[in-house]
């Protein structure tokens, strides 16, 4: 099983909001990616947001800088908001990243959990799914063929147009990032795309019917089971023991999700809800290396087997030093425990 980290390039909320501190935050993020590579992690993903508290509006720029500092780790988006992007430029960016990284680029594409990109790029939110479906179709066609002819509703047509550069990988991986919409799971299965499921709350095993829906759609479309990979993206944090993990992770988690919850009409975060999420069935991967490894294995079994697990940690106001420590524990303890058990 591949195990890695997803980051939204969050700023340190305890520091003043200056350009210098943003520069420091990016520098520290690149250091963490290099350390994840050194610690034996398989994957590092950078999200895409267009909000003040995150610095990931241009993720391929961060990933390209990280490519120069790493040797083995897969570098990916987490996710590319394809609805608000030009698929030609998305492909060109990731093909270039693949060249820079010597074949380590991937992308996870999705519609995004925030809608900030729609007004920013002049898009109509009512076309939320139509935009994504059309742009995904174009992106996959560009991946399949160097020269394409294509037409759609939201973008000018392409007539016998060659698109460069091409990546080193003959089949650069494109994962479909999904939340809880059944149609998204079916779409990934029909297209035969690997599936990255973002489970940021609730009980992970409740997603099994949706994962089964994905696998059945893929089977009916003629795709082999080996092609239908499932990944799991969860909020998580690893420390020397459970009490330390809770003490360090909960305050920042509660502050951020209470603040974001006000925008979406969610109730404030409570400690009891948090504790239920780090319990045996809850989605969060928070605890000691042994506890988190055991939970990953339970999640994998509950979902019928997963190929990749990624931790989202830097939304909790954790210091650079604590994030480095967590990365080391995940790479040197959690990952070996999980893969030894498998």
Short mmCIF file of C-alpha atoms in Angstrom, two decimals:
data_model
loop_
_atom_site.label_atom_id
_atom_site.label_comp_id
_atom_site.label_asym_id
_atom_site.label_seq_id
_atom_site.Cartn_x
_atom_site.Cartn_y
_atom_site.Cartn_z
CA UNK A 1 0.00 0.00 0.00
CA UNK A 2 1.27 3.46 -0.89
CA UNK A 3 1.18 5.91 2.00
CA UNK A 4 1.70 9.64 1.72
CA UNK A 5 0.77 13.20 2.60
CA UNK A 6 -1.63 15.75 1.11
CA UNK A 7 -1.07 19.43 1.82
CA UNK A 8 -3.03 22.60 1.14
CA UNK A 9 0.07 24.74 1.80
CA UNK A 10 -1.66 26.25 4.82
CA UNK A 11 -0.22 29.36 6.44
CA UNK A 12 0.67 29.36 10.11
CA UNK A 13 -2.31 31.18 11.63
CA UNK A 14 -0.25 32.09 14.70
CA UNK A 15 2.00 34.35 12.60
CA UNK A 16 1.19 37.67 11.00
CA UNK A 17 -0.12 37.59 7.44
CA UNK A 18 2.87 39.03 5.57
CA UNK A 19 4.51 38.14 2.29
CA UNK A 20 7.66 37.18 4.18
CA UNK A 21 5.78 34.69 6.32
CA UNK A 22 4.13 33.26 3.20
CA UNK A 23 7.61 32.79 1.72
CA UNK A 24 8.73 31.00 4.88
CA UNK A 25 5.64 28.76 4.77
CA UNK A 26 6.41 27.70 1.19
CA UNK A 27 10.06 27.09 2.05
CA UNK A 28 9.06 24.92 5.01
CA UNK A 29 6.55 23.01 2.85
CA UNK A 30 9.31 22.18 0.35
CA UNK A 31 11.48 21.01 3.24
CA UNK A 32 8.66 18.70 4.40
CA UNK A 33 8.25 17.23 0.93
CA UNK A 34 11.99 16.52 0.75
CA UNK A 35 11.86 15.00 4.23
CA UNK A 36 8.88 12.83 3.25
CA UNK A 37 10.96 11.50 0.37
CA UNK A 38 13.89 10.84 2.73
CA UNK A 39 11.57 9.15 5.25
CA UNK A 40 10.35 6.63 2.69
CA UNK A 41 6.87 7.95 1.98
CA UNK A 42 5.44 7.09 -1.42
CA UNK A 43 3.39 10.16 -2.29
CA UNK A 44 3.04 13.89 -1.70
CA UNK A 45 0.05 15.79 -3.05
CA UNK A 46 -0.63 19.53 -3.18
CA UNK A 47 -4.21 20.78 -3.24
CA UNK A 48 -5.67 23.72 -5.12
CA UNK A 49 -7.50 26.52 -3.35
CA UNK A 50 -8.02 30.20 -3.96
CA UNK A 51 -8.37 31.36 -0.38
CA UNK A 52 -6.34 33.59 1.91
CA UNK A 53 -5.36 30.84 4.37
CA UNK A 54 -3.84 28.53 1.73
CA UNK A 55 -0.87 29.06 -0.61
CA UNK A 56 -1.68 26.32 -3.15
CA UNK A 57 -3.40 28.25 -5.94
CA UNK A 58 -0.60 27.18 -8.35
CA UNK A 59 0.17 23.61 -7.20
CA UNK A 60 2.32 22.56 -10.15
CA UNK A 61 4.74 25.38 -9.32
CA UNK A 62 5.19 23.94 -5.82
CA UNK A 63 5.47 20.39 -7.14
CA UNK A 64 8.09 21.40 -9.72
CA UNK A 65 10.18 23.04 -7.01
CA UNK A 66 9.80 19.88 -4.92
CA UNK A 67 10.88 17.72 -7.85
CA UNK A 68 14.32 19.33 -7.73
CA UNK A 69 14.65 18.42 -4.04
CA UNK A 70 13.42 14.80 -4.20
CA UNK A 71 14.34 11.51 -5.86
CA UNK A 72 11.67 8.85 -5.47
CA UNK A 73 8.41 10.24 -4.09
CA UNK A 74 5.38 10.57 -6.38
CA UNK A 75 4.35 14.22 -6.85
CA UNK A 76 0.69 14.93 -7.51
CA UNK A 77 -2.18 17.36 -7.21
CA UNK A 78 -4.72 16.80 -4.47
CA UNK A 79 -6.91 17.83 -6.24
CA UNK A 80 -6.71 19.81 -9.48
CA UNK A 81 -10.00 21.73 -9.74
CA UNK A 82 -10.54 20.68 -13.35
CA UNK A 83 -13.91 22.41 -13.68
CA UNK A 84 -12.16 25.79 -13.43
CA UNK A 85 -9.10 24.94 -15.54
CA UNK A 86 -8.18 24.54 -19.19
CA UNK A 87 -7.45 20.81 -19.74
CA UNK A 88 -4.79 21.66 -22.31
CA UNK A 89 -2.84 23.70 -19.78
CA UNK A 90 -3.43 21.12 -17.05
CA UNK A 91 -1.92 18.43 -19.26
CA UNK A 92 0.99 20.63 -20.32
CA UNK A 93 1.77 21.53 -16.71
CA UNK A 94 1.78 17.95 -15.50
CA UNK A 95 3.64 16.66 -18.56
CA UNK A 96 6.32 19.26 -17.82
CA UNK A 97 6.34 18.20 -14.15
CA UNK A 98 6.79 14.61 -15.32
CA UNK A 99 9.83 15.64 -17.35
CA UNK A 100 11.31 17.61 -14.45
CA UNK A 101 10.72 14.78 -11.95
CA UNK A 102 11.86 11.99 -14.29
CA UNK A 103 8.48 10.29 -14.44
CA UNK A 104 7.09 10.88 -10.94
CA UNK A 105 4.10 13.10 -11.77
CA UNK A 106 0.46 12.19 -11.25
CA UNK A 107 -2.72 14.18 -10.99
CA UNK A 108 -5.90 13.79 -8.98
CA UNK A 109 -8.68 15.75 -10.67
CA UNK A 110 -12.01 16.71 -9.18
CA UNK A 111 -14.61 19.40 -8.81
CA UNK A 112 -13.18 20.68 -5.54
CA UNK A 113 -14.85 21.02 -2.14
CA UNK A 114 -14.68 24.84 -2.31
CA UNK A 115 -16.32 26.90 -5.05
CA UNK A 116 -13.98 29.93 -4.92
CA UNK A 117 -12.54 29.19 -8.37
CA UNK A 118 -15.87 29.61 -10.15
CA UNK A 119 -16.37 33.38 -9.69
CA UNK A 120 -12.60 33.93 -9.88
CA UNK A 121 -12.44 32.51 -13.42
CA UNK A 122 -15.87 33.72 -14.56
CA UNK A 123 -17.64 30.36 -14.44
CA UNK A 124 -21.30 29.66 -13.71
CA UNK A 125 -21.76 27.44 -10.66
CA UNK A 126 -24.94 26.07 -12.25
CA UNK A 127 -22.67 24.30 -14.75
CA UNK A 128 -20.78 22.60 -11.90
CA UNK A 129 -21.03 19.02 -13.18
CA UNK A 130 -21.29 19.78 -16.91
CA UNK A 131 -18.02 21.68 -16.83
CA UNK A 132 -16.23 18.87 -15.07
CA UNK A 133 -17.55 16.11 -17.33
CA UNK A 134 -16.61 17.98 -20.50
CA UNK A 135 -13.16 18.97 -19.30
CA UNK A 136 -12.40 15.48 -18.03
CA UNK A 137 -13.32 14.11 -21.44
CA UNK A 138 -10.90 16.51 -23.12
CA UNK A 139 -8.10 15.82 -20.63
CA UNK A 140 -8.36 12.06 -21.18
CA UNK A 141 -8.34 12.50 -24.94
CA UNK A 142 -5.19 14.65 -24.73
CA UNK A 143 -3.58 11.96 -22.59
CA UNK A 144 -4.44 9.26 -25.13
CA UNK A 145 -3.32 11.03 -28.28
CA UNK A 146 -0.70 13.60 -29.23
CA UNK A 147 -2.96 15.14 -31.89
CA UNK A 148 -6.68 15.51 -31.32
CA UNK A 149 -9.86 16.85 -32.84
CA UNK A 150 -12.46 17.75 -30.22
CA UNK A 151 -15.43 20.01 -29.64
CA UNK A 152 -17.56 20.84 -26.62
CA UNK A 153 -19.87 23.42 -25.08
CA UNK A 154 -17.57 25.37 -22.76
CA UNK A 155 -14.29 25.58 -24.64
CA UNK A 156 -13.30 26.42 -28.25
CA UNK A 157 -12.95 23.37 -30.46
CA UNK A 158 -9.61 21.78 -31.36
CA UNK A 159 -9.04 20.70 -34.97
CA UNK A 160 -6.19 18.29 -35.64
CA UNK A 161 -4.24 20.03 -32.89
CA UNK A 162 -0.99 18.63 -31.50
CA UNK A 163 -0.41 19.21 -27.78
CA UNK A 164 3.08 19.33 -26.26
CA UNK A 165 5.10 18.46 -24.28
CA UNK A 166 4.40 14.77 -23.76
CA UNK A 167 5.27 13.17 -20.41
CA UNK A 168 7.95 10.55 -19.84
CA UNK A 169 5.32 8.11 -18.59
CA UNK A 170 3.42 6.53 -21.45
CA UNK A 171 0.32 6.45 -19.24
CA UNK A 172 0.62 9.33 -16.78
CA UNK A 173 -1.80 8.48 -13.94
CA UNK A 174 -4.99 10.51 -13.63
CA UNK A 175 -7.02 9.72 -10.50
CA UNK A 176 -10.58 10.92 -10.00
CA UNK A 177 -11.08 12.64 -6.66
CA UNK A 178 -14.57 12.15 -5.21
CA UNK A 179 -16.58 13.01 -2.11
CA UNK A 180 -19.88 11.28 -1.52
CA UNK A 181 -21.79 11.63 -4.80
CA UNK A 182 -22.77 8.23 -6.27
CA UNK A 183 -22.58 9.55 -9.85
CA UNK A 184 -18.92 10.44 -9.33
CA UNK A 185 -18.08 6.91 -8.24
CA UNK A 186 -19.90 5.48 -11.24
CA UNK A 187 -18.15 7.90 -13.61
CA UNK A 188 -14.73 6.82 -12.34
CA UNK A 189 -15.65 3.17 -12.79
CA UNK A 190 -17.02 3.60 -16.30
CA UNK A 191 -13.86 5.47 -17.34
CA UNK A 192 -11.59 2.97 -15.61
CA UNK A 193 -9.84 5.69 -13.58
CA UNK A 194 -8.28 5.08 -10.16
CA UNK A 195 -10.45 6.54 -7.42
CA UNK A 196 -9.33 8.83 -4.59
CA UNK A 197 -12.04 9.05 -1.94
CA UNK A 198 -11.91 12.05 0.40
CA UNK A 199 -13.45 10.98 3.71
CA UNK A 200 -13.18 13.89 6.12
CA UNK A 201 -15.95 12.86 8.49
CA UNK A 202 -18.32 10.09 9.46
CA UNK A 203 -17.58 6.37 9.58
CA UNK A 204 -15.29 5.16 6.80
CA UNK A 205 -17.07 1.81 6.38
CA UNK A 206 -20.23 3.63 5.26
CA UNK A 207 -18.50 4.43 1.98
CA UNK A 208 -18.30 0.73 1.07
CA UNK A 209 -21.55 0.74 -1.00
CA UNK A 210 -20.17 3.65 -3.07
CA UNK A 211 -16.82 1.90 -3.58
CA UNK A 212 -18.72 -1.25 -4.60
CA UNK A 213 -20.70 0.89 -7.05
CA UNK A 214 -17.40 2.09 -8.54
CA UNK A 215 -16.00 -1.41 -8.90
CA UNK A 216 -19.21 -2.77 -10.41
CA UNK A 217 -19.41 0.10 -12.92
CA UNK A 218 -15.81 -0.57 -13.87
CA UNK A 219 -16.42 -4.30 -14.26
CA UNK A 220 -19.45 -3.71 -16.48
CA UNK A 221 -17.38 -1.30 -18.60
CA UNK A 222 -14.81 -4.04 -19.16
CA UNK A 223 -11.99 -2.74 -16.96
CA UNK A 224 -9.79 -5.21 -15.09
CA UNK A 225 -9.89 -5.22 -11.27
CA UNK A 226 -6.20 -4.26 -11.21
CA UNK A 227 -7.03 -1.02 -13.00
CA UNK A 228 -9.71 -0.03 -10.50
CA UNK A 229 -7.52 1.22 -7.67
CA UNK A 230 -9.02 2.88 -4.60
CA UNK A 231 -7.22 5.54 -2.56
CA UNK A 232 -8.28 7.07 0.74
CA UNK A 233 -7.67 10.70 1.77
CA UNK A 234 -8.28 11.37 5.47
CA UNK A 235 -7.54 13.96 8.09
CA UNK A 236 -4.79 12.60 10.29
CA UNK A 237 -1.84 13.17 12.56
CA UNK A 238 0.66 10.82 14.18
CA UNK A 239 2.54 11.46 17.43
CA UNK A 240 4.33 9.31 19.99
CA UNK A 241 1.03 8.38 21.66
CA UNK A 242 -2.69 9.09 21.39
CA UNK A 243 -2.85 11.70 24.15
CA UNK A 244 -0.05 13.73 22.56
CA UNK A 245 -1.67 13.48 19.13
CA UNK A 246 -5.00 14.78 20.47
CA UNK A 247 -3.34 17.57 22.48
CA UNK A 248 -1.38 18.79 19.46
CA UNK A 249 -3.93 18.27 16.68
CA UNK A 250 -7.34 19.10 18.15
CA UNK A 251 -7.03 22.87 18.90
CA UNK A 252 -6.02 23.83 15.37
CA UNK A 253 -8.49 21.40 13.82
CA UNK A 254 -11.34 22.82 15.90
CA UNK A 255 -10.42 26.42 15.07
CA UNK A 256 -10.20 25.89 11.31
CA UNK A 257 -13.25 23.69 10.87
CA UNK A 258 -15.40 25.90 13.08
CA UNK A 259 -14.37 28.89 10.97
CA UNK A 260 -15.01 27.12 7.65
CA UNK A 261 -18.21 25.65 9.08
CA UNK A 262 -19.64 29.16 9.57
CA UNK A 263 -19.38 29.65 5.79
CA UNK A 264 -21.24 26.41 5.11
CA UNK A 265 -23.80 26.39 7.88
CA UNK A 266 -22.17 23.63 9.92
CA UNK A 267 -22.38 23.58 13.72
CA UNK A 268 -19.22 24.42 15.70
CA UNK A 269 -16.73 21.61 16.24
CA UNK A 270 -17.05 19.84 19.59
CA UNK A 271 -14.52 17.69 21.42
CA UNK A 272 -17.01 14.82 21.65
CA UNK A 273 -17.50 14.80 17.87
CA UNK A 274 -13.74 14.86 17.36
CA UNK A 275 -13.27 11.94 19.74
CA UNK A 276 -15.86 9.92 17.83
CA UNK A 277 -13.92 10.55 14.63
CA UNK A 278 -10.65 9.22 16.09
CA UNK A 279 -12.48 6.19 17.50
CA UNK A 280 -12.39 2.70 15.94
CA UNK A 281 -14.83 3.47 13.11
CA UNK A 282 -14.29 7.21 12.62
CA UNK A 283 -12.54 8.62 9.57
CA UNK A 284 -9.64 10.43 11.25
CA UNK A 285 -6.19 8.81 11.38
CA UNK A 286 -5.02 10.31 14.65
CA UNK A 287 -2.92 8.53 17.27
CA UNK A 288 0.29 6.62 17.81
CA UNK A 289 1.98 4.84 14.88
CA UNK A 290 0.64 1.48 16.04
CA UNK A 291 -2.92 2.77 16.47
CA UNK A 292 -2.93 4.56 13.13
CA UNK A 293 -1.46 1.58 11.27
CA UNK A 294 -4.14 -0.68 12.74
CA UNK A 295 -6.84 1.79 11.72
CA UNK A 296 -5.54 2.02 8.15
CA UNK A 297 -5.77 -1.77 7.91
CA UNK A 298 -9.33 -1.69 9.27
CA UNK A 299 -10.30 1.00 6.77
CA UNK A 300 -8.79 -0.99 3.91
CA UNK A 301 -10.67 -4.12 4.90
CA UNK A 302 -13.91 -2.17 5.33
CA UNK A 303 -13.61 -0.72 1.79
CA UNK A 304 -12.62 -3.98 0.14
CA UNK A 305 -8.95 -3.07 -0.18
CA UNK A 306 -7.24 0.27 -0.83
CA UNK A 307 -4.04 0.96 -2.78
CA UNK A 308 -3.13 4.35 -1.31
CA UNK A 309 -3.75 6.29 1.91
CA UNK A 310 -2.93 9.99 2.27
CA UNK A 311 -2.86 12.09 5.44
CA UNK A 312 -4.15 15.67 5.44
CA UNK A 313 -2.34 17.26 8.39
CA UNK A 314 -1.53 20.92 7.80
CA UNK A 315 -5.05 22.23 8.33
CA UNK A 316 -4.63 22.09 12.11
CA UNK A 317 -2.20 24.93 12.77
CA UNK A 318 0.62 22.52 13.56
CA UNK A 319 4.16 23.85 13.64
CA UNK A 320 6.70 22.89 11.00
CA UNK A 321 8.62 20.86 13.59
CA UNK A 322 5.53 18.86 14.62
CA UNK A 323 4.67 18.16 10.98
CA UNK A 324 8.23 16.94 10.34
CA UNK A 325 7.97 14.63 13.35
CA UNK A 326 4.65 13.25 12.12
CA UNK A 327 6.05 12.68 8.63
CA UNK A 328 8.99 10.76 10.11
CA UNK A 329 6.66 8.57 12.19
CA UNK A 330 4.41 7.86 9.19
CA UNK A 331 7.34 7.01 6.94
CA UNK A 332 9.46 4.99 9.34
CA UNK A 333 6.80 3.33 11.52
CA UNK A 334 3.25 3.51 10.15
CA UNK A 335 4.07 2.52 6.57
CA UNK A 336 6.29 -0.46 7.52
CA UNK A 337 3.68 -1.71 10.01
CA UNK A 338 0.90 -1.51 7.40
CA UNK A 339 2.85 -3.17 4.61
CA UNK A 340 4.24 -5.89 6.88
CA UNK A 341 0.67 -6.78 7.86
CA UNK A 342 -0.47 -6.79 4.22
#
